[in-house]
Amino acid sequence: MNKLTKIAAGLVILVMCGSVAAEQLETEIGFDFFGKYVWRGQNVTDEPVFQPWVTLGYGGLTAELWGNLDLTNVNGDEGDFNEYNWALDYSGDLEGGIGYSVGVIHYYFPSDGDTTEIYAGLSLDALLSPSLTVYYDVDDVEGFYIFAGAEHGIE
């Protein structure tokens, strides 16, 4: 059974389990258009892209499918998806306003193969909502990526 079949089977199971408690299943679908695709500071595509996604959440568990489609022939694959990702995340809150998140992201590149990352993160419910997430690639790169963030929303 190939990896995409396993992903699809896992999502079907998640949807079936969610239908038992449909009032608790959260679903989001998005269709994003961007002038370029920049990932972790790297310019992947310097032309317009389309990035559809769907997430299913139940309690603290979230499953997501995401894709990137080049809208021009800049990379020789106009109209084709050149990246698919699936992710599983479990998030929650600890005492003292501390949030946590752990998960796995699988990246599939039709022309270049695939790789998988695991991650863990912490956030603080305080001024600027500071957060720190550490990603580790367990397949292709076998390296770390650390993301530190801060944000402030205005209503």
PDB file of C-alpha atoms in Angstrom:
ATOM      1  CA  MET A   1       0.000   0.000   0.000  1.00  0.00           C
ATOM      2  CA  ASN A   2       1.565   3.318  -1.041  1.00  0.00           C
ATOM      3  CA  LYS A   3       1.776   6.311   1.259  1.00  0.00           C
ATOM      4  CA  LEU A   4      -1.010   8.309  -0.413  1.00  0.00           C
ATOM      5  CA  THR A   5      -3.368   5.346   0.001  1.00  0.00           C
ATOM      6  CA  LYS A   6      -2.461   5.157   3.690  1.00  0.00           C
ATOM      7  CA  ILE A   7      -3.119   8.878   4.074  1.00  0.00           C
ATOM      8  CA  ALA A   8      -6.510   8.598   2.374  1.00  0.00           C
ATOM      9  CA  ALA A   9      -7.443   5.573   4.503  1.00  0.00           C
ATOM     10  CA  GLY A  10      -6.454   7.420   7.663  1.00  0.00           C
ATOM     11  CA  LEU A  11      -8.591  10.410   6.742  1.00  0.00           C
ATOM     12  CA  VAL A  12     -11.575   8.176   5.934  1.00  0.00           C
ATOM     13  CA  ILE A  13     -11.237   6.574   9.369  1.00  0.00           C
ATOM     14  CA  LEU A  14     -10.975  10.009  10.980  1.00  0.00           C
ATOM     15  CA  VAL A  15     -14.118  11.186   9.169  1.00  0.00           C
ATOM     16  CA  MET A  16     -16.011   8.016  10.135  1.00  0.00           C
ATOM     17  CA  CYS A  17     -15.023   8.424  13.776  1.00  0.00           C
ATOM     18  CA  GLY A  18     -15.979  12.070  13.592  1.00  0.00           C
ATOM     19  CA  SER A  19     -19.416  11.293  12.159  1.00  0.00           C
ATOM     20  CA  VAL A  20     -20.238   9.495  15.410  1.00  0.00           C
ATOM     21  CA  ALA A  21     -19.820  12.811  17.216  1.00  0.00           C
ATOM     22  CA  ALA A  22     -20.392  15.186  14.303  1.00  0.00           C
ATOM     23  CA  GLU A  23     -21.239  18.091  16.564  1.00  0.00           C
ATOM     24  CA  GLN A  24     -17.677  17.923  17.909  1.00  0.00           C
ATOM     25  CA  LEU A  25     -15.928  17.494  14.540  1.00  0.00           C
ATOM     26  CA  GLU A  26     -14.489  20.731  13.204  1.00  0.00           C
ATOM     27  CA  THR A  27     -13.856  21.032   9.480  1.00  0.00           C
ATOM     28  CA  GLU A  28     -12.113  23.839   7.619  1.00  0.00           C
ATOM     29  CA  ILE A  29     -11.418  24.163   3.908  1.00  0.00           C
ATOM     30  CA  GLY A  30      -9.278  26.839   2.328  1.00  0.00           C
ATOM     31  CA  PHE A  31      -8.258  27.914  -1.153  1.00  0.00           C
ATOM     32  CA  ASP A  32      -5.305  30.302  -0.995  1.00  0.00           C
ATOM     33  CA  PHE A  33      -3.725  32.206  -3.873  1.00  0.00           C
ATOM     34  CA  PHE A  34      -0.284  33.797  -3.453  1.00  0.00           C
ATOM     35  CA  GLY A  35       2.034  35.790  -5.711  1.00  0.00           C
ATOM     36  CA  LYS A  36       4.898  33.432  -4.815  1.00  0.00           C
ATOM     37  CA  TYR A  37       5.610  30.453  -2.572  1.00  0.00           C
ATOM     38  CA  VAL A  38       8.144  31.119   0.190  1.00  0.00           C
ATOM     39  CA  TRP A  39       8.758  28.292   2.673  1.00  0.00           C
ATOM     40  CA  ARG A  40      10.992  28.798   5.700  1.00  0.00           C
ATOM     41  CA  GLY A  41      12.664  31.766   4.057  1.00  0.00           C
ATOM     42  CA  GLN A  42      13.345  29.939   0.794  1.00  0.00           C
ATOM     43  CA  ASN A  43      11.751  31.185  -2.402  1.00  0.00           C
ATOM     44  CA  VAL A  44      10.299  27.957  -3.807  1.00  0.00           C
ATOM     45  CA  THR A  45       8.303  29.540  -6.643  1.00  0.00           C
ATOM     46  CA  ASP A  46       8.622  33.162  -7.721  1.00  0.00           C
ATOM     47  CA  GLU A  47       5.325  33.063  -9.638  1.00  0.00           C
ATOM     48  CA  PRO A  48       1.622  32.790  -8.571  1.00  0.00           C
ATOM     49  CA  VAL A  49       0.530  29.598  -6.795  1.00  0.00           C
ATOM     50  CA  PHE A  50      -2.720  28.004  -5.617  1.00  0.00           C
ATOM     51  CA  GLN A  51      -2.668  26.228  -2.245  1.00  0.00           C
ATOM     52  CA  PRO A  52      -5.851  24.352  -1.264  1.00  0.00           C
ATOM     53  CA  TRP A  53      -6.125  22.710   2.160  1.00  0.00           C
ATOM     54  CA  VAL A  54      -8.568  20.880   4.393  1.00  0.00           C
ATOM     55  CA  THR A  55      -8.406  20.242   8.134  1.00  0.00           C
ATOM     56  CA  LEU A  56     -10.465  17.964  10.348  1.00  0.00           C
ATOM     57  CA  GLY A  57     -10.316  18.429  14.093  1.00  0.00           C
ATOM     58  CA  TYR A  58     -11.690  16.475  16.999  1.00  0.00           C
ATOM     59  CA  GLY A  59     -10.805  17.633  20.491  1.00  0.00           C
ATOM     60  CA  GLY A  60      -7.091  18.378  20.495  1.00  0.00           C
ATOM     61  CA  LEU A  61      -6.393  16.219  17.415  1.00  0.00           C
ATOM     62  CA  THR A  62      -6.177  17.801  13.961  1.00  0.00           C
ATOM     63  CA  ALA A  63      -5.515  16.186  10.564  1.00  0.00           C
ATOM     64  CA  GLU A  64      -4.631  18.329   7.557  1.00  0.00           C
ATOM     65  CA  LEU A  65      -4.082  17.848   3.813  1.00  0.00           C
ATOM     66  CA  TRP A  66      -2.383  20.665   1.874  1.00  0.00           C
ATOM     67  CA  GLY A  67      -1.104  21.104  -1.654  1.00  0.00           C
ATOM     68  CA  ASN A  68       0.814  23.560  -3.831  1.00  0.00           C
ATOM     69  CA  LEU A  69      -0.003  24.067  -7.497  1.00  0.00           C
ATOM     70  CA  ASP A  70       2.064  26.368  -9.704  1.00  0.00           C
ATOM     71  CA  LEU A  71      -0.177  28.616 -11.827  1.00  0.00           C
ATOM     72  CA  THR A  72       2.579  29.286 -14.382  1.00  0.00           C
ATOM     73  CA  ASN A  73       5.156  27.078 -16.062  1.00  0.00           C
ATOM     74  CA  VAL A  74       8.069  28.580 -14.085  1.00  0.00           C
ATOM     75  CA  ASN A  75       9.052  25.116 -12.769  1.00  0.00           C
ATOM     76  CA  GLY A  76       7.872  23.156 -15.804  1.00  0.00           C
ATOM     77  CA  ASP A  77       4.744  21.881 -14.058  1.00  0.00           C
ATOM     78  CA  GLU A  78       2.001  24.425 -14.766  1.00  0.00           C
ATOM     79  CA  GLY A  79      -1.344  23.106 -13.563  1.00  0.00           C
ATOM     80  CA  ASP A  80       0.241  20.236 -11.635  1.00  0.00           C
ATOM     81  CA  PHE A  81       0.648  19.869  -7.907  1.00  0.00           C
ATOM     82  CA  ASN A  82       4.365  19.891  -7.104  1.00  0.00           C
ATOM     83  CA  GLU A  83       3.900  19.351  -3.371  1.00  0.00           C
ATOM     84  CA  TYR A  84       1.396  17.545  -1.146  1.00  0.00           C
ATOM     85  CA  ASN A  85       1.592  17.500   2.634  1.00  0.00           C
ATOM     86  CA  TRP A  86      -0.375  15.743   5.318  1.00  0.00           C
ATOM     87  CA  ALA A  87      -0.056  16.517   8.995  1.00  0.00           C
ATOM     88  CA  LEU A  88      -1.346  15.195  12.303  1.00  0.00           C
ATOM     89  CA  ASP A  89      -1.226  17.485  15.335  1.00  0.00           C
ATOM     90  CA  TYR A  90      -2.238  17.145  18.960  1.00  0.00           C
ATOM     91  CA  SER A  91      -2.463  20.392  20.916  1.00  0.00           C
ATOM     92  CA  GLY A  92      -3.616  21.327  24.368  1.00  0.00           C
ATOM     93  CA  ASP A  93      -3.071  23.536  27.386  1.00  0.00           C
ATOM     94  CA  LEU A  94      -1.032  23.028  30.515  1.00  0.00           C
ATOM     95  CA  GLU A  95      -1.435  25.024  33.720  1.00  0.00           C
ATOM     96  CA  GLY A  96      -0.164  28.570  33.909  1.00  0.00           C
ATOM     97  CA  GLY A  97      -1.211  29.615  30.404  1.00  0.00           C
ATOM     98  CA  ILE A  98       1.210  27.285  28.643  1.00  0.00           C
ATOM     99  CA  GLY A  99       0.077  25.615  25.425  1.00  0.00           C
ATOM    100  CA  TYR A 100       1.704  22.678  23.694  1.00  0.00           C
ATOM    101  CA  SER A 101       1.611  21.040  20.292  1.00  0.00           C
ATOM    102  CA  VAL A 102       3.177  17.820  19.003  1.00  0.00           C
ATOM    103  CA  GLY A 103       2.844  16.280  15.602  1.00  0.00           C
ATOM    104  CA  VAL A 104       4.125  14.924  12.342  1.00  0.00           C
ATOM    105  CA  ILE A 105       4.224  16.417   8.831  1.00  0.00           C
ATOM    106  CA  HIS A 106       4.812  14.325   5.729  1.00  0.00           C
ATOM    107  CA  TYR A 107       5.990  16.230   2.641  1.00  0.00           C
ATOM    108  CA  TYR A 108       5.570  14.595  -0.774  1.00  0.00           C
ATOM    109  CA  PHE A 109       7.203  16.107  -3.868  1.00  0.00           C
ATOM    110  CA  PRO A 110       6.137  14.184  -7.006  1.00  0.00           C
ATOM    111  CA  SER A 111       9.401  14.961  -8.830  1.00  0.00           C
ATOM    112  CA  ASP A 112      11.787  14.810  -5.850  1.00  0.00           C
ATOM    113  CA  GLY A 113      10.464  12.181  -3.396  1.00  0.00           C
ATOM    114  CA  ASP A 114       9.279  12.691   0.143  1.00  0.00           C
ATOM    115  CA  THR A 115      10.366  13.346   3.713  1.00  0.00           C
ATOM    116  CA  THR A 116       8.818  13.449   7.191  1.00  0.00           C
ATOM    117  CA  GLU A 117       9.211  15.806  10.139  1.00  0.00           C
ATOM    118  CA  ILE A 118       8.166  15.474  13.744  1.00  0.00           C
ATOM    119  CA  TYR A 119       7.757  18.538  15.925  1.00  0.00           C
ATOM    120  CA  ALA A 120       7.004  19.812  19.410  1.00  0.00           C
ATOM    121  CA  GLY A 121       6.141  23.317  20.460  1.00  0.00           C
ATOM    122  CA  LEU A 122       5.275  25.460  23.451  1.00  0.00           C
ATOM    123  CA  SER A 123       3.422  28.761  23.632  1.00  0.00           C
ATOM    124  CA  LEU A 124       2.643  31.190  26.427  1.00  0.00           C
ATOM    125  CA  ASP A 125      -0.639  33.039  26.946  1.00  0.00           C
ATOM    126  CA  ALA A 126       1.041  36.365  27.742  1.00  0.00           C
ATOM    127  CA  LEU A 127       1.982  39.658  26.116  1.00  0.00           C
ATOM    128  CA  LEU A 128       2.961  39.001  22.465  1.00  0.00           C
ATOM    129  CA  SER A 129       2.028  35.289  22.798  1.00  0.00           C
ATOM    130  CA  PRO A 130       5.614  33.975  22.525  1.00  0.00           C
ATOM    131  CA  SER A 131       6.093  30.494  21.052  1.00  0.00           C
ATOM    132  CA  LEU A 132       8.896  28.082  20.250  1.00  0.00           C
ATOM    133  CA  THR A 133       8.579  25.049  17.958  1.00  0.00           C
ATOM    134  CA  VAL A 134      11.313  22.545  17.114  1.00  0.00           C
ATOM    135  CA  TYR A 135      11.018  20.460  13.937  1.00  0.00           C
ATOM    136  CA  TYR A 136      13.190  17.433  13.190  1.00  0.00           C
ATOM    137  CA  ASP A 137      13.366  15.819   9.756  1.00  0.00           C
ATOM    138  CA  VAL A 138      13.554  12.050  10.324  1.00  0.00           C
ATOM    139  CA  ASP A 139      14.012  11.036   6.678  1.00  0.00           C
ATOM    140  CA  ASP A 140      15.814  13.024   4.034  1.00  0.00           C
ATOM    141  CA  VAL A 141      17.565  15.863   5.840  1.00  0.00           C
ATOM    142  CA  GLU A 142      17.948  14.442   9.366  1.00  0.00           C
ATOM    143  CA  GLY A 143      18.239  17.968  10.733  1.00  0.00           C
ATOM    144  CA  PHE A 144      16.496  20.484  12.976  1.00  0.00           C
ATOM    145  CA  TYR A 145      14.517  23.629  12.228  1.00  0.00           C
ATOM    146  CA  ILE A 146      13.631  25.915  15.139  1.00  0.00           C
ATOM    147  CA  PHE A 147      10.896  28.527  14.896  1.00  0.00           C
ATOM    148  CA  ALA A 148      10.496  31.249  17.530  1.00  0.00           C
ATOM    149  CA  GLY A 149       7.507  33.539  17.199  1.00  0.00           C
ATOM    150  CA  ALA A 150       5.584  36.374  18.771  1.00  0.00           C
ATOM    151  CA  GLU A 151       2.277  37.888  17.740  1.00  0.00           C
ATOM    152  CA  HIS A 152      -0.310  40.373  18.841  1.00  0.00           C
ATOM    153  CA  GLY A 153      -3.858  40.564  17.529  1.00  0.00           C
ATOM    154  CA  ILE A 154      -5.911  43.732  17.299  1.00  0.00           C
ATOM    155  CA  GLU A 155      -9.696  43.531  17.170  1.00  0.00           C
TER     156      GLU A 155
END
